[in-house]
Coordinates of C-alpha atoms and ligand atoms in Angstrom, one line a residue:
M1 CA 109.4 103.5 113.8
S2 CA 113.1 103.9 113.3
K3 CA 114.4 104.0 109.7
A4 CA 110.8 104.2 108.4
I5 CA 110.2 105.2 104.8
L6 CA 107.4 107.6 103.8
V7 CA 105.6 106.5 100.6
I8 CA 103.6 109.1 98.7
N9 CA 101.3 108.5 95.8
C10 CA 99.9 111.8 94.4
G11 CA 96.9 111.4 92.1
S12 CA 94.9 114.2 90.3
S13 CA 92.6 114.8 93.3
S14 CA 94.0 112.5 96.0
I15 CA 97.2 111.6 97.9
K16 CA 97.8 108.1 99.3
Y17 CA 100.4 107.9 102.0
A18 CA 102.0 105.2 104.0
L19 CA 104.8 105.3 106.6
V20 CA 106.4 101.9 106.4
S21 CA 108.7 100.5 109.1
E22 CA 112.1 99.0 108.2
R23 CA 110.8 95.4 108.3
R24 CA 107.6 96.5 106.6
E25 CA 105.5 95.1 109.4
D26 CA 104.1 98.4 110.9
R27 CA 102.2 100.9 108.8
I28 CA 100.6 104.3 109.3
Y29 CA 98.6 104.9 106.2
G30 CA 95.7 106.8 104.6
L31 CA 94.3 108.9 101.9
A32 CA 93.7 112.6 101.4
E33 CA 90.8 112.8 98.9
N34 CA 88.5 115.2 97.1
L35 CA 91.4 117.7 97.1
G36 CA 90.5 121.2 95.8
S37 CA 86.8 120.7 96.8
E38 CA 84.8 121.6 99.9
N39 CA 84.8 117.9 100.8
A40 CA 88.5 117.6 101.0
R41 CA 89.4 115.3 103.9
I42 CA 92.1 112.9 105.2
K43 CA 91.0 109.3 106.2
G44 CA 93.5 106.9 107.6
I45 CA 94.9 104.7 110.3
T46 CA 97.1 106.1 113.1
A47 CA 100.2 104.5 114.7
G48 CA 97.9 103.0 117.4
G49 CA 95.6 101.5 114.8
E50 CA 92.9 104.0 115.4
P51 CA 90.9 105.5 112.5
L52 CA 91.7 109.0 111.6
E53 CA 89.3 111.4 109.9
L54 CA 90.1 115.1 109.3
N55 CA 88.1 117.6 107.2
I56 CA 90.4 119.9 105.3
P57 CA 87.9 122.0 103.2
N58 CA 89.3 123.3 100.0
A59 CA 92.8 122.1 100.7
N60 CA 95.0 121.6 97.6
H61 CA 97.8 119.1 97.2
Q62 CA 100.4 121.4 98.8
Q63 CA 98.2 122.1 101.9
A64 CA 97.2 118.5 102.4
L65 CA 100.8 117.4 102.2
E66 CA 101.8 120.1 104.7
I67 CA 99.2 118.7 107.2
L68 CA 100.1 115.1 106.5
L69 CA 103.9 115.6 106.7
G70 CA 103.4 117.8 109.9
R71 CA 101.6 114.8 111.5
L72 CA 104.3 112.3 110.4
A73 CA 107.5 114.4 110.8
H74 CA 108.1 113.2 114.4
Y75 CA 108.6 109.6 113.2
N76 CA 111.7 110.9 111.4
P77 CA 111.4 109.0 108.2
Q78 CA 114.8 108.3 106.6
A79 CA 113.6 108.9 103.1
I80 CA 110.5 109.5 101.0
G81 CA 109.6 107.2 98.1
H82 CA 107.3 108.7 95.5
R83 CA 105.2 106.5 93.2
V84 CA 105.5 107.8 89.7
V85 CA 103.4 106.2 86.9
H86 CA 105.6 107.0 83.9
G87 CA 109.4 107.0 84.0
G88 CA 109.8 106.7 80.2
T89 CA 112.8 104.4 79.6
L90 CA 114.2 104.7 83.2
T91 CA 114.9 101.1 84.3
K92 CA 115.0 101.5 88.1
A93 CA 114.1 103.7 91.1
E94 CA 116.1 106.9 91.1
L95 CA 117.1 109.7 93.5
L96 CA 115.2 112.8 92.6
T97 CA 117.7 115.1 91.1
P98 CA 116.9 118.0 88.8
A99 CA 117.8 115.7 85.8
I100 CA 115.4 112.9 87.0
I101 CA 112.6 115.5 87.7
Q102 CA 113.1 116.7 84.1
R103 CA 112.8 113.1 82.8
I104 CA 109.4 112.8 84.7
R105 CA 108.3 116.1 83.1
D106 CA 109.4 114.9 79.7
A107 CA 107.3 111.7 80.1
T108 CA 104.2 113.9 80.8
P109 CA 102.7 113.5 77.3
L110 CA 102.7 109.8 77.9
A111 CA 100.9 110.1 81.3
P112 CA 99.1 113.4 81.2
L113 CA 96.8 112.7 84.1
H114 CA 99.4 111.2 86.5
N115 CA 102.9 112.7 86.0
P116 CA 101.8 116.4 86.7
A117 CA 100.1 115.3 89.9
H118 CA 103.3 113.4 91.0
L119 CA 105.4 116.5 90.3
V120 CA 103.2 118.6 92.5
G121 CA 103.8 116.1 95.4
I122 CA 107.5 115.9 94.7
E123 CA 107.9 119.7 94.7
A124 CA 105.9 120.0 97.9
T125 CA 107.8 117.3 99.8
M126 CA 111.1 118.7 98.6
R127 CA 110.2 122.1 100.0
L128 CA 109.0 120.6 103.3
F129 CA 111.8 118.0 103.8
P130 CA 114.8 119.5 101.9
E131 CA 117.3 117.4 103.9
L132 CA 115.7 114.0 103.2
P133 CA 116.6 111.8 100.2
Q134 CA 113.6 111.6 97.9
I135 CA 113.3 108.7 95.5
A136 CA 111.0 108.1 92.5
V137 CA 109.8 104.6 92.0
F138 CA 108.3 104.1 88.5
D139 CA 105.4 101.8 87.5
T140 CA 107.0 101.5 84.1
A141 CA 110.6 100.5 85.3
F142 CA 110.0 96.8 85.9
H143 CA 108.9 96.3 82.3
Q144 CA 112.0 97.9 80.8
T145 CA 113.5 94.3 80.5
M146 CA 110.9 93.6 77.7
P147 CA 112.6 92.7 74.5
A148 CA 112.1 94.9 71.4
H149 CA 109.8 92.4 69.8
A150 CA 107.4 92.8 72.8
Y151 CA 107.6 96.5 73.2
R152 CA 107.6 97.8 69.6
Y153 CA 104.4 98.6 67.7
A154 CA 104.1 97.7 64.0
V155 CA 104.0 101.4 62.9
P156 CA 106.5 103.6 61.1
K157 CA 109.9 103.6 62.8
F158 CA 110.1 107.4 63.2
L159 CA 107.2 107.3 65.7
Y160 CA 109.5 105.2 68.0
T161 CA 112.8 107.0 67.3
E162 CA 111.5 110.5 67.3
H163 CA 108.3 110.4 69.5
N164 CA 109.0 107.4 71.9
V165 CA 105.9 105.5 70.7
R166 CA 106.4 102.0 72.1
R167 CA 104.8 99.8 74.7
Y168 CA 105.9 100.7 78.3
G169 CA 103.6 98.7 80.6
F170 CA 102.3 99.8 84.1
H171 CA 101.5 98.3 87.5
G172 CA 105.3 97.3 87.6
T173 CA 105.6 97.5 91.4
S174 CA 102.7 95.1 91.8
H175 CA 103.8 92.6 89.2
A176 CA 107.3 92.7 90.6
Y177 CA 106.2 92.2 94.2
V178 CA 103.7 89.4 93.6
S179 CA 105.9 87.5 91.2
E180 CA 108.8 87.6 93.7
R181 CA 106.6 86.7 96.7
G182 CA 104.8 83.9 94.8
S183 CA 108.1 82.4 93.5
E184 CA 109.5 82.7 97.0
L185 CA 106.5 80.8 98.6
A186 CA 106.8 78.2 95.8
G187 CA 110.5 77.7 96.7
Q188 CA 111.5 78.9 93.2
F189 CA 112.6 82.4 94.0
K190 CA 112.9 84.5 90.8
Q191 CA 113.2 81.2 88.9
G192 CA 111.4 80.1 85.8
G193 CA 108.3 81.5 84.2
W194 CA 105.3 83.1 85.9
L195 CA 102.2 84.8 84.7
T196 CA 100.6 87.5 86.9
A197 CA 97.1 89.1 86.7
H198 CA 96.7 92.4 88.6
L199 CA 92.9 92.9 88.7
G200 CA 91.7 96.1 90.3
N201 CA 89.9 99.1 88.9
G202 CA 92.8 99.1 86.4
S203 CA 94.0 95.6 85.4
S204 CA 97.0 94.2 83.6
T205 CA 98.8 91.0 83.0
C206 CA 102.6 90.3 83.0
A207 CA 104.8 87.4 81.9
I208 CA 108.0 87.1 84.0
W209 CA 111.1 85.0 83.3
N210 CA 113.7 84.5 86.0
G211 CA 112.5 87.7 87.8
N212 CA 112.3 89.9 84.7
S213 CA 109.2 91.2 82.9
I214 CA 109.3 89.9 79.3
D215 CA 105.8 91.1 78.3
T216 CA 102.8 92.8 79.7
S217 CA 99.3 93.8 78.6
M218 CA 99.4 97.6 79.0
G219 CA 101.2 99.6 76.3
L220 CA 102.0 103.2 75.5
T221 CA 99.2 104.1 78.0
P222 CA 97.3 102.1 80.6
L223 CA 94.3 101.8 78.1
E224 CA 95.8 98.9 76.2
G225 CA 95.2 95.3 77.2
V226 CA 92.5 93.6 79.2
V227 CA 89.0 94.8 80.1
M228 CA 89.0 97.1 83.2
G229 CA 86.5 98.9 85.4
T230 CA 85.8 101.8 83.0
R231 CA 88.6 101.3 80.4
S232 CA 87.9 99.3 77.2
G233 CA 91.3 97.6 76.9
D234 CA 92.1 96.4 73.4
V235 CA 89.7 97.6 70.6
D236 CA 90.2 97.7 66.8
P237 CA 92.4 100.8 66.3
S238 CA 90.0 101.9 63.5
L239 CA 87.3 102.4 66.2
H240 CA 88.4 106.0 66.5
S241 CA 87.9 106.8 62.8
F242 CA 84.7 104.8 62.7
I243 CA 83.1 106.8 65.6
A244 CA 84.5 110.1 64.3
N245 CA 83.1 109.5 60.8
N246 CA 79.7 108.1 61.9
L247 CA 79.0 109.9 65.1
G248 CA 81.0 113.1 64.5
W249 CA 82.8 112.8 67.9
D250 CA 86.2 114.5 68.3
I251 CA 89.2 112.6 69.5
Y252 CA 89.0 113.9 73.1
K253 CA 85.4 112.6 73.4
I254 CA 86.3 109.2 72.0
D255 CA 89.3 109.0 74.4
R256 CA 87.1 109.9 77.4
M257 CA 84.6 107.3 76.3
L258 CA 87.3 104.6 76.0
N259 CA 88.9 105.5 79.4
S260 CA 85.9 106.4 81.6
Q261 CA 82.7 105.0 80.1
S262 CA 83.8 101.6 78.8
G263 CA 85.1 98.3 80.3
L264 CA 82.8 96.6 82.8
L265 CA 80.7 99.8 83.1
G266 CA 80.2 100.1 79.4
L267 CA 79.4 96.5 78.8
S268 CA 77.0 96.2 81.8
G269 CA 75.5 99.7 81.7
L270 CA 75.4 99.2 85.4
S271 CA 78.6 99.5 87.3
N272 CA 82.4 99.4 87.1
D273 CA 82.5 97.5 90.4
M274 CA 82.9 93.8 90.1
R275 CA 81.1 93.0 93.4
T276 CA 77.9 94.8 92.1
L277 CA 78.2 92.9 88.8
I278 CA 78.5 89.5 90.4
E279 CA 75.5 90.2 92.6
A280 CA 73.5 91.5 89.6
S281 CA 74.5 88.5 87.5
E282 CA 73.4 86.1 90.2
S283 CA 70.0 87.9 90.2
G284 CA 69.6 87.3 86.5
N285 CA 71.0 90.5 84.9
E286 CA 72.3 89.3 81.5
D287 CA 74.4 92.4 80.7
A288 CA 76.2 92.0 84.0
A289 CA 76.8 88.3 83.2
L290 CA 78.1 89.1 79.8
A291 CA 80.5 91.8 81.2
I292 CA 81.9 89.2 83.6
E293 CA 82.3 86.7 80.8
V294 CA 84.1 89.2 78.5
F295 CA 86.3 90.2 81.4
C296 CA 87.4 86.6 82.1
Y297 CA 87.7 85.5 78.5
R298 CA 89.8 88.6 77.5
L299 CA 91.9 88.1 80.6
A300 CA 92.6 84.5 79.8
K301 CA 93.3 85.4 76.2
S302 CA 95.9 88.0 77.3
L303 CA 97.6 85.5 79.7
A304 CA 97.7 82.9 76.9
G305 CA 99.1 85.5 74.5
I306 CA 101.9 86.8 76.7
S307 CA 102.9 83.3 77.8
C308 CA 104.4 82.6 74.4
G309 CA 107.6 84.5 75.4
L310 CA 108.1 82.1 78.4
P311 CA 110.3 79.0 77.8
T312 CA 108.5 77.1 80.6
L313 CA 105.7 78.0 83.0
N314 CA 105.8 77.5 86.8
G315 CA 102.4 79.1 87.5
L316 CA 99.8 81.9 87.6
I317 CA 99.4 84.5 90.3
F318 CA 96.2 86.5 90.9
T319 CA 96.3 89.9 92.8
G320 CA 94.4 93.2 93.1
G321 CA 91.0 93.8 94.6
I322 CA 89.3 91.4 92.1
G323 CA 92.2 88.9 91.9
E324 CA 92.5 88.7 95.7
N325 CA 88.8 88.4 96.5
S326 CA 86.8 86.8 93.8
A327 CA 86.9 83.0 93.6
H328 CA 84.3 83.3 90.9
I329 CA 86.5 85.4 88.5
R330 CA 89.5 83.2 89.2
E331 CA 87.6 80.0 88.5
K332 CA 86.1 81.4 85.2
T333 CA 89.5 82.7 84.1
V334 CA 91.3 79.4 84.8
G335 CA 88.5 77.6 83.0
Y336 CA 89.4 79.4 79.8
L337 CA 93.0 78.3 80.2
H338 CA 92.3 74.6 80.3
L339 CA 94.7 73.9 77.4
F340 CA 97.6 74.9 79.8
G341 CA 96.7 72.0 82.1
F342 CA 95.7 74.3 85.0
K343 CA 93.6 72.5 87.6
L344 CA 91.9 74.5 90.4
D345 CA 91.4 73.3 94.0
K346 CA 87.8 74.6 94.2
D347 CA 87.6 74.5 98.0
G348 CA 91.0 76.2 98.4
N349 CA 89.9 78.8 95.8
N350 CA 86.7 79.6 97.7
T351 CA 88.4 80.2 101.0
L352 CA 90.9 82.8 99.9
K353 CA 89.9 86.4 100.5
R354 CA 91.6 89.8 100.8
G355 CA 94.8 89.8 102.8
T356 CA 95.3 86.0 102.6
E357 CA 98.0 84.4 100.4
G358 CA 97.9 80.8 99.3
R359 CA 98.1 78.2 96.6
I360 CA 94.8 77.2 94.9
D361 CA 95.8 74.6 92.4
A362 CA 94.9 70.9 92.8
G363 CA 98.5 69.7 92.7
T364 CA 98.7 68.8 89.0
G365 CA 99.6 71.1 86.2
P366 CA 101.0 74.6 86.6
Q367 CA 100.7 76.2 90.1
I368 CA 98.0 78.8 90.8
W369 CA 98.5 81.4 93.7
V370 CA 96.7 84.3 95.2
I371 CA 99.1 86.9 96.5
P372 CA 97.8 90.2 98.0
T373 CA 99.7 93.0 96.4
D374 CA 101.8 95.4 98.5
E375 CA 102.8 98.3 96.3
E376 CA 103.6 100.6 99.2
G377 CA 105.9 97.9 100.7
R378 CA 107.6 97.4 97.4
I379 CA 108.1 101.2 96.9
A380 CA 109.6 101.4 100.5
K381 CA 112.0 98.5 99.7
E382 CA 113.2 100.1 96.4
T383 CA 113.5 103.5 98.1
E384 CA 115.6 101.8 100.9
C385 CA 117.9 100.2 98.3
V386 CA 118.6 103.5 96.6
V387 CA 119.4 105.1 100.0
E388 CA 121.8 102.3 100.8
E389 CA 123.5 102.6 97.4
L390 CA 123.9 106.3 98.0
Q391 CA 125.4 105.7 101.5
Q392 CA 127.9 103.1 100.1
I393 CA 129.0 105.6 97.4
K394 CA 129.5 108.3 100.1
Q395 CA 131.5 105.9 102.3
A396 CA 133.6 104.8 99.3
E397 CA 134.3 108.5 98.5
I398 CA 135.4 109.2 102.2
A399 CA 137.6 106.1 102.2
Ligands
ADP1 P1 92.4 100.0 92.7 O1 92.8 99.5 91.3 O2 91.6 101.2 92.6 O3 93.5 99.9 93.7 P2 91.3 97.6 93.9 O4 92.6 96.8 93.7 O5 90.9 97.8 95.3 O6 91.3 98.9 93.1 O7 90.2 96.7 93.2 C1 88.9 97.2 93.1 C2 88.0 96.2 92.5 O8 88.0 95.0 93.3 C3 86.5 96.6 92.3 O9 86.0 96.2 91.0 C4 85.8 95.8 93.4 O10 84.5 95.5 93.0 C5 86.7 94.5 93.4 N1 86.4 93.7 94.6 C6 86.7 94.0 95.9 N2 86.2 93.0 96.7 C7 85.6 92.1 95.8 C8 84.9 90.8 96.0 N3 84.8 90.3 97.2 N4 84.5 90.2 94.9 C9 84.6 90.7 93.7 N5 85.3 91.8 93.4 C10 85.7 92.5 94.5

């Protein structure tokens, strides 16, 4: 694997890793999970495609990274790309210098669960591979092309100018990848208007014009927008004061409820997992059926809402665990968008499952595509671009 890029995604108790070859065909990947607990372990796939399972009891992030990097060092990665959820107003992937690390630290109040974990990973890999270029690729960067009328909230201006309160958007690497790939497959590379629906445990929508994000459903935090596994998405902003006044809950308890006990889980009282809900609904569970209906209706409403910034519409792209796998959810969502003229090819829709990309419209109206997301591949690509830019700058200095 010459010129491979190592992609690291450090979460609060897990680390996803992928070593991506130059042409993004070969991957060694896996997950270190349950970090800091007795059950800490690494699960992954080796270079030979064999499953890897390694118990690392009580290992923390630093120790897990040491083990992982020790196993991968002999592949001589040319750079490390770190997924970073919040980059504030940074507009593209950046070489990790002390100034950029400070920008990530400064954005911590906007992503208190994610950015501190990313910083732990960044510091550990910098200690272990001091000679390698390390690049941060931000979930927020793709959405920095949104116009002010899409990213500002209608609240007093000082909250924006003094406290950075605005809409940022997330899942940027996924929306960027699937919109580029979909438009390429359609023969309209980065041309015209596209809507993307990234539907996983976290879900968001995005409107893209000529390759640039012009609006998205997530906002200051990843809580805004569509219904998710355990997150409520949009609610009346007065819900906080209503609950505080009537139930006596403090703001942290309300926040936890909206982030961890709401969404599909809250509506169904059963599960945050779409597969479980579809099965339950087919066996007559009415709460599961309602959770699915609210999910699809709100999703369609979000797509319709953000489409108003697009001069024309080429098509809609589904991705993420739910978007890639569930013909049922795609059909219901498209059904709510009938005013747009979408027409589904039902047989085509029913055959597309994880890992398969394809077009599922009936040939009239806007296109509909399923594109499996590839966030690791996109992070590797952006990392490679920064490394190439740095090499060009160096060569120009020598010349
Ligand atoms: P994450 O956001 O954590 O990366 P994924 O993109 O893997 O998550 O998506 C997880 C979601 O995808 C879960 O709700 C899961 O139920 C759903 N999912 C996976 N396969 C199917 C399927 N065949 N039908 C419906 N939902 C599915």
